[in-house]
JSON list of C-alpha atoms in Angstrom, two decimals:
[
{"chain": "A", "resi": 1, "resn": "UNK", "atom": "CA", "xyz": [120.73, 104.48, 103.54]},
{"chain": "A", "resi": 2, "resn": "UNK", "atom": "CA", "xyz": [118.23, 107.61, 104.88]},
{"chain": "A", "resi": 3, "resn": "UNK", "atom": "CA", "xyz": [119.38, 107.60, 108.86]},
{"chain": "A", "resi": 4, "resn": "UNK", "atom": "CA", "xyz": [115.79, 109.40, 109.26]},
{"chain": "A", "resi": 5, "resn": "UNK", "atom": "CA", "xyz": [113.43, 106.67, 110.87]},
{"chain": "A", "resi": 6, "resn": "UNK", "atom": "CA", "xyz": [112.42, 105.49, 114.13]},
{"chain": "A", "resi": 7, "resn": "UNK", "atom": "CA", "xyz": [112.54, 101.62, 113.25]},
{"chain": "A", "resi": 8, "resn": "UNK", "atom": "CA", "xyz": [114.05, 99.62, 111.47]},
{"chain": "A", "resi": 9, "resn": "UNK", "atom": "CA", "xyz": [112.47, 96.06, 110.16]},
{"chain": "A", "resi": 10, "resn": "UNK", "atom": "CA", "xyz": [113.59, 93.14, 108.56]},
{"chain": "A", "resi": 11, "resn": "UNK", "atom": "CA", "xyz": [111.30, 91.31, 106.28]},
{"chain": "A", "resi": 12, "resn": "UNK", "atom": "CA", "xyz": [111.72, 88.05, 104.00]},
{"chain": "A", "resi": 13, "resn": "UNK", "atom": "CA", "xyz": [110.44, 86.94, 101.14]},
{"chain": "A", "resi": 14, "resn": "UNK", "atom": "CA", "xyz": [110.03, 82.90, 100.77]},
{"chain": "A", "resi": 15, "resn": "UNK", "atom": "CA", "xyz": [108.32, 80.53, 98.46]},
{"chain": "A", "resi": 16, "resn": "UNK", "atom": "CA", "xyz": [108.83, 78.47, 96.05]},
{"chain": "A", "resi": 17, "resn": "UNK", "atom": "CA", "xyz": [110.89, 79.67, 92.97]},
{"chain": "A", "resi": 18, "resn": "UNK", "atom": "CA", "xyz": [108.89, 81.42, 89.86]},
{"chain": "A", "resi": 19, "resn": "UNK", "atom": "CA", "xyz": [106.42, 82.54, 92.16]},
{"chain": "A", "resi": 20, "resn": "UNK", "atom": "CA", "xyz": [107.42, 85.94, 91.80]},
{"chain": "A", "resi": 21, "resn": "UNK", "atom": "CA", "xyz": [109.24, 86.67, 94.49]},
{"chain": "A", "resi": 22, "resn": "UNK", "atom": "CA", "xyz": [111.66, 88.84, 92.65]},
{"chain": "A", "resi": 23, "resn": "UNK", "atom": "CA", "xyz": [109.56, 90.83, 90.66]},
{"chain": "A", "resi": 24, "resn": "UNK", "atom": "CA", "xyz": [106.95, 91.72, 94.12]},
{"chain": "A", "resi": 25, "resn": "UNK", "atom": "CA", "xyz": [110.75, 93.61, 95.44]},
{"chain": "A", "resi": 26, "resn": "UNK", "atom": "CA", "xyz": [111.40, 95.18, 92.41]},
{"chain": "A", "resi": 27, "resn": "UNK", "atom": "CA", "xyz": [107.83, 96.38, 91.70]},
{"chain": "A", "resi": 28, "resn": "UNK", "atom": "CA", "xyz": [107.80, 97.49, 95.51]},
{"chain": "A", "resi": 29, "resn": "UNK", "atom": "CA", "xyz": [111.17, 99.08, 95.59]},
{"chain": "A", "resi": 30, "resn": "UNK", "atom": "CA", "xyz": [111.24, 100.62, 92.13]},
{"chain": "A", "resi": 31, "resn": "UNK", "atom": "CA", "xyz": [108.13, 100.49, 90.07]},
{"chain": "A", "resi": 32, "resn": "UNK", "atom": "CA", "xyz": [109.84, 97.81, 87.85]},
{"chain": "A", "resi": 33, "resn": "UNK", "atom": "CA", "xyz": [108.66, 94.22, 86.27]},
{"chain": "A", "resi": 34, "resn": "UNK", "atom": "CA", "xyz": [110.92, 91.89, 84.21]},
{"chain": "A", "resi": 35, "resn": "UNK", "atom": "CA", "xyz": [108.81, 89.34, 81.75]},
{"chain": "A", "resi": 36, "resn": "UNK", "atom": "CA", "xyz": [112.12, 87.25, 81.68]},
{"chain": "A", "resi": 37, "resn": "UNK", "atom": "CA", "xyz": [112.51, 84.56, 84.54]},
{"chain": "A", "resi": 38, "resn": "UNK", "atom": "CA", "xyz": [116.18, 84.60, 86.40]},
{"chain": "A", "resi": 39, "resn": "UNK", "atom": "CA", "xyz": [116.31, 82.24, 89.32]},
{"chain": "A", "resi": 40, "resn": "UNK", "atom": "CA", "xyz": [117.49, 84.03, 92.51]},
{"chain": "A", "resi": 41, "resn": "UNK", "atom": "CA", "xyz": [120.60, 82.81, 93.66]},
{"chain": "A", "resi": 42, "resn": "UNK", "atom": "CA", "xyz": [121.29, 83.04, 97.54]},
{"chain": "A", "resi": 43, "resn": "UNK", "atom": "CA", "xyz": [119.47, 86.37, 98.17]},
{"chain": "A", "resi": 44, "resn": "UNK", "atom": "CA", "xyz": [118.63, 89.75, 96.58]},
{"chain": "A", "resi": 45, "resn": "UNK", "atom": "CA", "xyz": [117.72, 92.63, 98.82]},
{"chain": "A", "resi": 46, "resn": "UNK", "atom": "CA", "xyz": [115.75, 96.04, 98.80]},
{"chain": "A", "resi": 47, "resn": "UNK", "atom": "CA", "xyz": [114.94, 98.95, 101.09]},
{"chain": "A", "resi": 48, "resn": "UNK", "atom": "CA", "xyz": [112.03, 101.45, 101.40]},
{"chain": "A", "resi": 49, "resn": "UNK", "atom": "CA", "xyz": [111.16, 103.87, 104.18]},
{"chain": "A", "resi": 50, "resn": "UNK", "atom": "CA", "xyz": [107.11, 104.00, 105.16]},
{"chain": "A", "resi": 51, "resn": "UNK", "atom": "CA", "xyz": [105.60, 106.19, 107.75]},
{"chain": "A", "resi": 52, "resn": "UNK", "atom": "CA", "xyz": [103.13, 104.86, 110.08]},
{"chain": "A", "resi": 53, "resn": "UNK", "atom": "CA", "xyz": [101.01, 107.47, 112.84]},
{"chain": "A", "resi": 54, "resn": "UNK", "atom": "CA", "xyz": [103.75, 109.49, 112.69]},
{"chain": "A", "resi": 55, "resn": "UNK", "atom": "CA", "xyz": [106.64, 107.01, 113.01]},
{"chain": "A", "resi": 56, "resn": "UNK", "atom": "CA", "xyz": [109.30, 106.19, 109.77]},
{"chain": "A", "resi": 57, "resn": "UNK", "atom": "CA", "xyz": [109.63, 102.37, 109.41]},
{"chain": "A", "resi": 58, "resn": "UNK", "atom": "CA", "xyz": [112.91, 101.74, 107.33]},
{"chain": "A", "resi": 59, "resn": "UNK", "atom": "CA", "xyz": [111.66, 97.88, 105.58]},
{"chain": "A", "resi": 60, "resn": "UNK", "atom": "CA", "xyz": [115.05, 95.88, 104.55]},
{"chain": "A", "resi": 61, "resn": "UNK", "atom": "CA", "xyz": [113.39, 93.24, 102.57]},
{"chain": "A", "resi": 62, "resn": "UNK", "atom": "CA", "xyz": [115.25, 90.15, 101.77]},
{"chain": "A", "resi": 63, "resn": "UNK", "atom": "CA", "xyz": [114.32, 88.00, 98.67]},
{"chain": "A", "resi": 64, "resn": "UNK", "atom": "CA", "xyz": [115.26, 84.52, 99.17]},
{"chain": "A", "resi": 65, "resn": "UNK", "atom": "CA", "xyz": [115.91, 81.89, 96.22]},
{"chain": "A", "resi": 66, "resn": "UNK", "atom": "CA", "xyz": [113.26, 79.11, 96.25]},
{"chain": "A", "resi": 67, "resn": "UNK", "atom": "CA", "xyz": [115.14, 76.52, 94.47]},
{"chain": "A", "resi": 68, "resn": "UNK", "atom": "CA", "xyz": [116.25, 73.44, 96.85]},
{"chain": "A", "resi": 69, "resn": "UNK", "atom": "CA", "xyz": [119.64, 73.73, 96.09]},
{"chain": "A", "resi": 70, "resn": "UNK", "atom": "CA", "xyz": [120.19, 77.49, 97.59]},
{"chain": "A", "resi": 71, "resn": "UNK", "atom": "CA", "xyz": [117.20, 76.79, 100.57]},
{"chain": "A", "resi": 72, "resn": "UNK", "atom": "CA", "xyz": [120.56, 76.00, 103.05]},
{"chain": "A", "resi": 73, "resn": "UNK", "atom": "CA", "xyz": [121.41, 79.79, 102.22]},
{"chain": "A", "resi": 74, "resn": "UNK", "atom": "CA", "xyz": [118.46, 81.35, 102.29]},
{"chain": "A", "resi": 75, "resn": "UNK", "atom": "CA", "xyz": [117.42, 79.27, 105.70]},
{"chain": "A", "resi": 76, "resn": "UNK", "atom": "CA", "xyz": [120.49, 81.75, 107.24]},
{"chain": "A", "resi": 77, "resn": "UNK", "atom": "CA", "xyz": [118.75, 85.08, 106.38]},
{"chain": "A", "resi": 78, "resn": "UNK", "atom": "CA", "xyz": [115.36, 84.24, 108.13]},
{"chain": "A", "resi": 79, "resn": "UNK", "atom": "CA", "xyz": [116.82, 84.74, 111.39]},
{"chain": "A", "resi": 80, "resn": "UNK", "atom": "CA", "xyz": [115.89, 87.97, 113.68]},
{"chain": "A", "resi": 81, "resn": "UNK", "atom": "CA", "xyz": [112.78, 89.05, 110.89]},
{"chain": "A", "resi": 82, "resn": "UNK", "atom": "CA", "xyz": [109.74, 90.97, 112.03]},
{"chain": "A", "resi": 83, "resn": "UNK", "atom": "CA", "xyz": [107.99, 89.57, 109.00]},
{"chain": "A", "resi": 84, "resn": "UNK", "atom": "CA", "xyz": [107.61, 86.99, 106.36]},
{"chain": "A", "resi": 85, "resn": "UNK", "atom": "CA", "xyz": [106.17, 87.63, 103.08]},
{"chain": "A", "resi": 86, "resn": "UNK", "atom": "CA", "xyz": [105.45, 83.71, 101.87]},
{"chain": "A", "resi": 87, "resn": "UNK", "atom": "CA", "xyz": [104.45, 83.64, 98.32]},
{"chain": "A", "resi": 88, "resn": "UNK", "atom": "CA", "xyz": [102.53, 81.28, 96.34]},
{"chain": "A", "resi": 89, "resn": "UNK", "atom": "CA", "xyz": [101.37, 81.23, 92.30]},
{"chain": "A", "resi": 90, "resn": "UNK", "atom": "CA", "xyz": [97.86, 81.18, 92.08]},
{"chain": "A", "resi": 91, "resn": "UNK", "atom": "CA", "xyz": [98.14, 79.34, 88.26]},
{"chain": "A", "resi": 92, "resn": "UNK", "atom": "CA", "xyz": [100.43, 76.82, 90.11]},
{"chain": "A", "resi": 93, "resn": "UNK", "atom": "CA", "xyz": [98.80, 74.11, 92.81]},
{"chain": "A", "resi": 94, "resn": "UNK", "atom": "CA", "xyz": [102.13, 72.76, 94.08]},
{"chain": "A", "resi": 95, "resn": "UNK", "atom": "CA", "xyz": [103.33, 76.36, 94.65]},
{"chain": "A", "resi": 96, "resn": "UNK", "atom": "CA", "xyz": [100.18, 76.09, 96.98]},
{"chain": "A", "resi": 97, "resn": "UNK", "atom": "CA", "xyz": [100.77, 72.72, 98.58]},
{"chain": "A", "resi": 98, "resn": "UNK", "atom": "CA", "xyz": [104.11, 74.21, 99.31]},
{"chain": "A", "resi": 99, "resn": "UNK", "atom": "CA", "xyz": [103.13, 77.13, 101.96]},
{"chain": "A", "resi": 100, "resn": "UNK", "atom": "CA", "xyz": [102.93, 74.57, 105.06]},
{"chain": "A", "resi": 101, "resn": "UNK", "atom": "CA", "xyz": [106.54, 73.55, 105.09]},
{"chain": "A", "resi": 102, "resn": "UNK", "atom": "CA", "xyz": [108.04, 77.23, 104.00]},
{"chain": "A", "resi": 103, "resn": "UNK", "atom": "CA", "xyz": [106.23, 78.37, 107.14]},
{"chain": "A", "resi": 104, "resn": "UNK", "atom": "CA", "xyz": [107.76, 74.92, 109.28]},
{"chain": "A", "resi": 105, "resn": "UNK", "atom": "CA", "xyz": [110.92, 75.98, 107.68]},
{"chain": "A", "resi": 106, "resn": "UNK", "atom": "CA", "xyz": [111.01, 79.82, 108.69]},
{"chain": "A", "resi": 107, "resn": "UNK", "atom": "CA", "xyz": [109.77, 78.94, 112.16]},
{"chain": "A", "resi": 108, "resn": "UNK", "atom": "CA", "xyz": [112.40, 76.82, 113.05]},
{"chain": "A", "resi": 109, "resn": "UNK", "atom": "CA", "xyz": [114.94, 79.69, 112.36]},
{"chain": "A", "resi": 110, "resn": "UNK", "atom": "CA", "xyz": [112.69, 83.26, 113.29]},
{"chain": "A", "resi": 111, "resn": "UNK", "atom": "CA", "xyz": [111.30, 84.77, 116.98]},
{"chain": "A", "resi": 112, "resn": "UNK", "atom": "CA", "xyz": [108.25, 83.62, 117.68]},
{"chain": "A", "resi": 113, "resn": "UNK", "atom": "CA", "xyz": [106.71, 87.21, 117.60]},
{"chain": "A", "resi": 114, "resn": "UNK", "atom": "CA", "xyz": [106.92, 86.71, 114.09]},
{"chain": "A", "resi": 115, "resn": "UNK", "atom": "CA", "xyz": [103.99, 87.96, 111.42]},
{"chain": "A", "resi": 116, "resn": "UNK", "atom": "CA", "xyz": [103.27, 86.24, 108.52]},
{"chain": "A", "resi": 117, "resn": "UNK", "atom": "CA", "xyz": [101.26, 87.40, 105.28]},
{"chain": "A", "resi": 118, "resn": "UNK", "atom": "CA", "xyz": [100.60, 84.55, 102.75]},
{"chain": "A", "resi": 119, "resn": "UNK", "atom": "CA", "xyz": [100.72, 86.22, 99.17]},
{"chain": "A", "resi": 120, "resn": "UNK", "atom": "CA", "xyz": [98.87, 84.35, 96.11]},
{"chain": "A", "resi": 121, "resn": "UNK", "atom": "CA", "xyz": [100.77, 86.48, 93.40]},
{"chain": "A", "resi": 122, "resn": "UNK", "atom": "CA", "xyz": [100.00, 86.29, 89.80]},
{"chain": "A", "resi": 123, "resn": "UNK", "atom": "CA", "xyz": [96.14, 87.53, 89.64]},
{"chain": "A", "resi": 124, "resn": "UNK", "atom": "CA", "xyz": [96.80, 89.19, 86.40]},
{"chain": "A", "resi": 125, "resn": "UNK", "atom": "CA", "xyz": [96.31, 85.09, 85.03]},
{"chain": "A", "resi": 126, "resn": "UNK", "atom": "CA", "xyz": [92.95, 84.39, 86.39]},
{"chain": "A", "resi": 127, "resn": "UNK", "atom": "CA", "xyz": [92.18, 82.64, 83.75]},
{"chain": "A", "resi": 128, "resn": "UNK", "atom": "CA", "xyz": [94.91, 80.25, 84.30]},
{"chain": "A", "resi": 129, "resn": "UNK", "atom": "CA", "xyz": [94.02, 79.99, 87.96]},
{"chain": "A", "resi": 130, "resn": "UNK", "atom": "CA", "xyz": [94.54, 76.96, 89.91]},
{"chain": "A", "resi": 131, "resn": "UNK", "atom": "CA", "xyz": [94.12, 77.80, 93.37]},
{"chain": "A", "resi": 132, "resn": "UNK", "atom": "CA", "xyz": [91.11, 79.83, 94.28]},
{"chain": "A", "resi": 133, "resn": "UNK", "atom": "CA", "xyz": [91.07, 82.98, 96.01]},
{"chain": "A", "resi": 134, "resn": "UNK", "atom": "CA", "xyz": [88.73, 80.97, 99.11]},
{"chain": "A", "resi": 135, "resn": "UNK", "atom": "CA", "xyz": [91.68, 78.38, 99.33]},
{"chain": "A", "resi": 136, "resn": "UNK", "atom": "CA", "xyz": [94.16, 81.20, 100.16]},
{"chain": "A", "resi": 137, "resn": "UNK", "atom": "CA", "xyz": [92.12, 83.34, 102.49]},
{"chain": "A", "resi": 138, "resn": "UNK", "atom": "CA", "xyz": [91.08, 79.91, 104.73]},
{"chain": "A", "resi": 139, "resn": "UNK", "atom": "CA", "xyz": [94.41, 78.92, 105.03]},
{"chain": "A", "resi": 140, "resn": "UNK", "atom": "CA", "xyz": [95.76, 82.33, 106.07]},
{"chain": "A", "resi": 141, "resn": "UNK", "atom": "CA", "xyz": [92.87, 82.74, 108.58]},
{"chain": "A", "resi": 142, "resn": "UNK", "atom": "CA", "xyz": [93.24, 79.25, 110.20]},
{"chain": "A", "resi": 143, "resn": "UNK", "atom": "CA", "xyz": [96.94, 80.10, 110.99]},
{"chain": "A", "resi": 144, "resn": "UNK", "atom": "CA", "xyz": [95.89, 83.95, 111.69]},
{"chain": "A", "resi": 145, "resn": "UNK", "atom": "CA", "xyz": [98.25, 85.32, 108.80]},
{"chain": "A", "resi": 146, "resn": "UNK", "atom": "CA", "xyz": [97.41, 88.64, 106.61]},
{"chain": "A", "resi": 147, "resn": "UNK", "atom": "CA", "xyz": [96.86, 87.18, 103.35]},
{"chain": "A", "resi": 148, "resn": "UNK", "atom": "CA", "xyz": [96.60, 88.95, 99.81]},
{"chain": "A", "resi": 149, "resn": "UNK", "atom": "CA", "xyz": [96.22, 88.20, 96.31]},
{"chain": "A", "resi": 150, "resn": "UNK", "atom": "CA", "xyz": [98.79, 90.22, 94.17]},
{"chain": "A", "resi": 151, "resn": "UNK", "atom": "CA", "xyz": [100.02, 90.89, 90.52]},
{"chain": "A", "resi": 152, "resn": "UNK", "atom": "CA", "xyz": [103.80, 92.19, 90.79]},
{"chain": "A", "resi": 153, "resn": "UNK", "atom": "CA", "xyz": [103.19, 92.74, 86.76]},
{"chain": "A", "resi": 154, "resn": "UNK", "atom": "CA", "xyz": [100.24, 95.62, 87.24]},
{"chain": "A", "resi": 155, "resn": "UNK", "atom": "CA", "xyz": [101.10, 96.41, 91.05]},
{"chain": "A", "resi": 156, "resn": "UNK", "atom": "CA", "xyz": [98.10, 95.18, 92.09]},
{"chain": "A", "resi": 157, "resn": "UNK", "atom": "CA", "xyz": [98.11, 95.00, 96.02]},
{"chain": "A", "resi": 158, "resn": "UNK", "atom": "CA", "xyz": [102.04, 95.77, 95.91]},
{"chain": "A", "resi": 159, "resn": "UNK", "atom": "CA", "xyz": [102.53, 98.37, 98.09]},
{"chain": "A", "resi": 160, "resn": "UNK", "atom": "CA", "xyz": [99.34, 97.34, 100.60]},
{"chain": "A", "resi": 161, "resn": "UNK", "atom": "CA", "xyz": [101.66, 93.76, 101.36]},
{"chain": "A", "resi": 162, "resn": "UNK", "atom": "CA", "xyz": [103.93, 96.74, 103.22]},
{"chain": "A", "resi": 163, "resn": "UNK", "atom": "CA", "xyz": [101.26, 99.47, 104.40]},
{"chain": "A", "resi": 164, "resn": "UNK", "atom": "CA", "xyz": [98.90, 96.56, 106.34]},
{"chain": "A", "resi": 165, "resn": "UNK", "atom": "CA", "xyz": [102.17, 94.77, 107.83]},
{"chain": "A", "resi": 166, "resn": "UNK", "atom": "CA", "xyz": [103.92, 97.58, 109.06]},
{"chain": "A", "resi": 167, "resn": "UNK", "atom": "CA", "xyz": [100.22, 99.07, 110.46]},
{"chain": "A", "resi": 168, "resn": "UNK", "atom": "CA", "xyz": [99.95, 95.89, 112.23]},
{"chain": "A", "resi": 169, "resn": "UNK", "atom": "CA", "xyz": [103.71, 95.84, 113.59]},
{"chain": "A", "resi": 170, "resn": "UNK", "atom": "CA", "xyz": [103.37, 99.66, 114.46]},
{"chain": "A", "resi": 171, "resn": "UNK", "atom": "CA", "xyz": [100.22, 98.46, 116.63]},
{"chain": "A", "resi": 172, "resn": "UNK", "atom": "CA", "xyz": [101.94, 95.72, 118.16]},
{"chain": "A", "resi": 173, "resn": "UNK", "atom": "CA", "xyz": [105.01, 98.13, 119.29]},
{"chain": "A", "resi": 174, "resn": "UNK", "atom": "CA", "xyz": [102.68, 100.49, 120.78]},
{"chain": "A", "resi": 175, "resn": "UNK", "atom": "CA", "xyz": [101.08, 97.47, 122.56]},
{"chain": "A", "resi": 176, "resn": "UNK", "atom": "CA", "xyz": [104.56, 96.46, 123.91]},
{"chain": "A", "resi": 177, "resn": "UNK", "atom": "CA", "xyz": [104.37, 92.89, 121.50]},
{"chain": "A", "resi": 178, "resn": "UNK", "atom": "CA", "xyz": [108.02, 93.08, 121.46]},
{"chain": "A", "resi": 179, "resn": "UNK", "atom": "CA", "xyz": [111.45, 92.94, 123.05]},
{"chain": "A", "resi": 180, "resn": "UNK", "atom": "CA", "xyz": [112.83, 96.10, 121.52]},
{"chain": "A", "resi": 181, "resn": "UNK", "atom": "CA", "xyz": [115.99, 95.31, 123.80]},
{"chain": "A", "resi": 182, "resn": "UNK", "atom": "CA", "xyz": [116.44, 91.93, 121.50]},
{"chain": "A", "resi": 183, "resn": "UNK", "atom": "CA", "xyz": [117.16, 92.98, 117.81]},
{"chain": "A", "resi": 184, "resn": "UNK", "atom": "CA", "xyz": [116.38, 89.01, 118.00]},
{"chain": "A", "resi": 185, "resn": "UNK", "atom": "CA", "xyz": [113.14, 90.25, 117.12]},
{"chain": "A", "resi": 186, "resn": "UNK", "atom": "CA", "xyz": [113.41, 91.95, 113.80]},
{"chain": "A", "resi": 187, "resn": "UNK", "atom": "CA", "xyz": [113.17, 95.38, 114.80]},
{"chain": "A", "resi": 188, "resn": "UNK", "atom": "CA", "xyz": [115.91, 98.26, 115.72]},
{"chain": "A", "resi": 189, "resn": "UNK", "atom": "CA", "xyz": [115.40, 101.57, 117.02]},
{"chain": "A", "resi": 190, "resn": "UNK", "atom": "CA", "xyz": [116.81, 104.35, 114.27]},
{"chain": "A", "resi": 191, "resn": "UNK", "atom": "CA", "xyz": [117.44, 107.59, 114.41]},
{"chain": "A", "resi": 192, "resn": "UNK", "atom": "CA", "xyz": [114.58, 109.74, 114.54]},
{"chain": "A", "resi": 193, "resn": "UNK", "atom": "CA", "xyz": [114.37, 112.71, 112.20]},
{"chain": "A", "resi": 194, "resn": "UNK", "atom": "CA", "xyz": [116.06, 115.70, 113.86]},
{"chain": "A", "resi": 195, "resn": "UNK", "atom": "CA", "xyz": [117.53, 113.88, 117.18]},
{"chain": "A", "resi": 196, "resn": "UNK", "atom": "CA", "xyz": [120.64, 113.89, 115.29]},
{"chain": "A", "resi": 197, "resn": "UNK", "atom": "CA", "xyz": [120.58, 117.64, 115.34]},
{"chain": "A", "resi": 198, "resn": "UNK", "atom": "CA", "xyz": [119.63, 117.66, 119.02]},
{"chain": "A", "resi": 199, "resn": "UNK", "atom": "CA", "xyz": [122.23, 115.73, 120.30]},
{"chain": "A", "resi": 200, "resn": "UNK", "atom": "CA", "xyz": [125.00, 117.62, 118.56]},
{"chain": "A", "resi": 201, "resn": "UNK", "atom": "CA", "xyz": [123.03, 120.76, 120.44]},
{"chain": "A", "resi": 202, "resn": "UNK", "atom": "CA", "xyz": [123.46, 118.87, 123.42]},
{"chain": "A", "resi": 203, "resn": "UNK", "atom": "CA", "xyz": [127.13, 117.94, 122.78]},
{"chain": "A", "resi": 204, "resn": "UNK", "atom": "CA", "xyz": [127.72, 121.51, 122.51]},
{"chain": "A", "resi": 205, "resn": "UNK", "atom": "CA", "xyz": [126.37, 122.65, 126.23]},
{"chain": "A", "resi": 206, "resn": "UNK", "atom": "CA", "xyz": [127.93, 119.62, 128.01]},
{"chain": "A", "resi": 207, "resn": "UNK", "atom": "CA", "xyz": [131.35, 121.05, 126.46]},
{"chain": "A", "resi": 208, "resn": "UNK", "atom": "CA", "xyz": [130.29, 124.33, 127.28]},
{"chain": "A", "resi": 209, "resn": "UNK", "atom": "CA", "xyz": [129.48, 123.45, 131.05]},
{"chain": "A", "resi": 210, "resn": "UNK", "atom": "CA", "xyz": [132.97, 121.57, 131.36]},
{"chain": "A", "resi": 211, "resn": "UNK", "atom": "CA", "xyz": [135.06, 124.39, 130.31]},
{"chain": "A", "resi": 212, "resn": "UNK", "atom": "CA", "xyz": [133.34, 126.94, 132.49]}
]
């Protein structure tokens, strides 16, 4: 893992399963889609450095299983995230229906200070739509969440479900949103670039002064 970045944030990704969970991390993290469906089992995991006004943000993003069987497991990795990605199928209704009680769910287990973005993936299918693009955009504004409609297949609005959350959690650092003290919160300070080299520097003259 690069040691180069001033934060580091922990994300999850929740919803119900073949929503496309998966294939939003690996199209984020490596520019890859599968066609074939595999069922997440427990949790899958990815990590990307973005810089933000200067500052490195080191995302760990956390894909959760959306079966009911493997929710008990999952439930255990929302704790202490900055952010949670919750994803629904736009050519599936019930994936829709489902949002309310994935957010109850993840509240009951992450800080308060939490940010949501509500993700209706799948746009490639419009023709197959069965939630409209309105329905997804109320919802998220009612409960003041970031919301997006994505296609992990063409990368369409991929990388801007990172770039407009960690722009928003870079604002609410500088605006003191957080207890940075708490890693409760879903955020620890990194290493910037080069302070590594200055401390050894600075190892160097307090040995210096002690000997002399």
């Amino acid at each position: 893992m690069s040691m180069n970045f001033n934060y580091l944030l922990k994300y999850v990704i929740i919803g119900d399963s073949g929503v496309g969970k998966s294939n939003i991390l690996l199209k984020y993290i490596n520019n890859t889609f599968s066609e074939e469906f595999k069922a997440t089992v427990g949790v899958e995991f990815g990590a990307k450095n973005l810089q933000v006004n200067g500052r490195v943000y080191r995302i760990q993003i956390w894909d959760t299983a959306g079966q009911e069987n493997f929710r008990s497991i999952a439930r255990a990795y929302y704790k202490n995230s900055v952010c949670a990605c919750i994803v629904y199928d736009i050519t599936n209704r019930n994936s829709f229906n489902s949002i309310q009680s994935w957010i109850d769910d993840c509240a009951k287990q992450t800080p308060k200070s939490i940010l949501y973005i509500l993700i209706g993936n799948k746009n490639d299918l419009k023709d197959s739509r069965e939630v409209q693009y309105e329905e997804g955009a109320e919802f998220a504004k009612k409960r003041n969440m970031i919301f997006l409609e994505t296609s992990a297949k063409t990368g369409d609005n991929i990388s801007n479900i990172f770039d407009r959350s960690v722009k928003q959690i870079d604002k609410n650092i500088m605006d003191n949103k957080y207890d940075l003290t708490n890693e409760s919160c879903g955020i620890r300070q990194g290493i910037r670039p080069g302070s590594f080299i200055l401390s050894v520097e600075q190892t160097k003259k307090k040995k210096k002064r002690k000997c002399c």
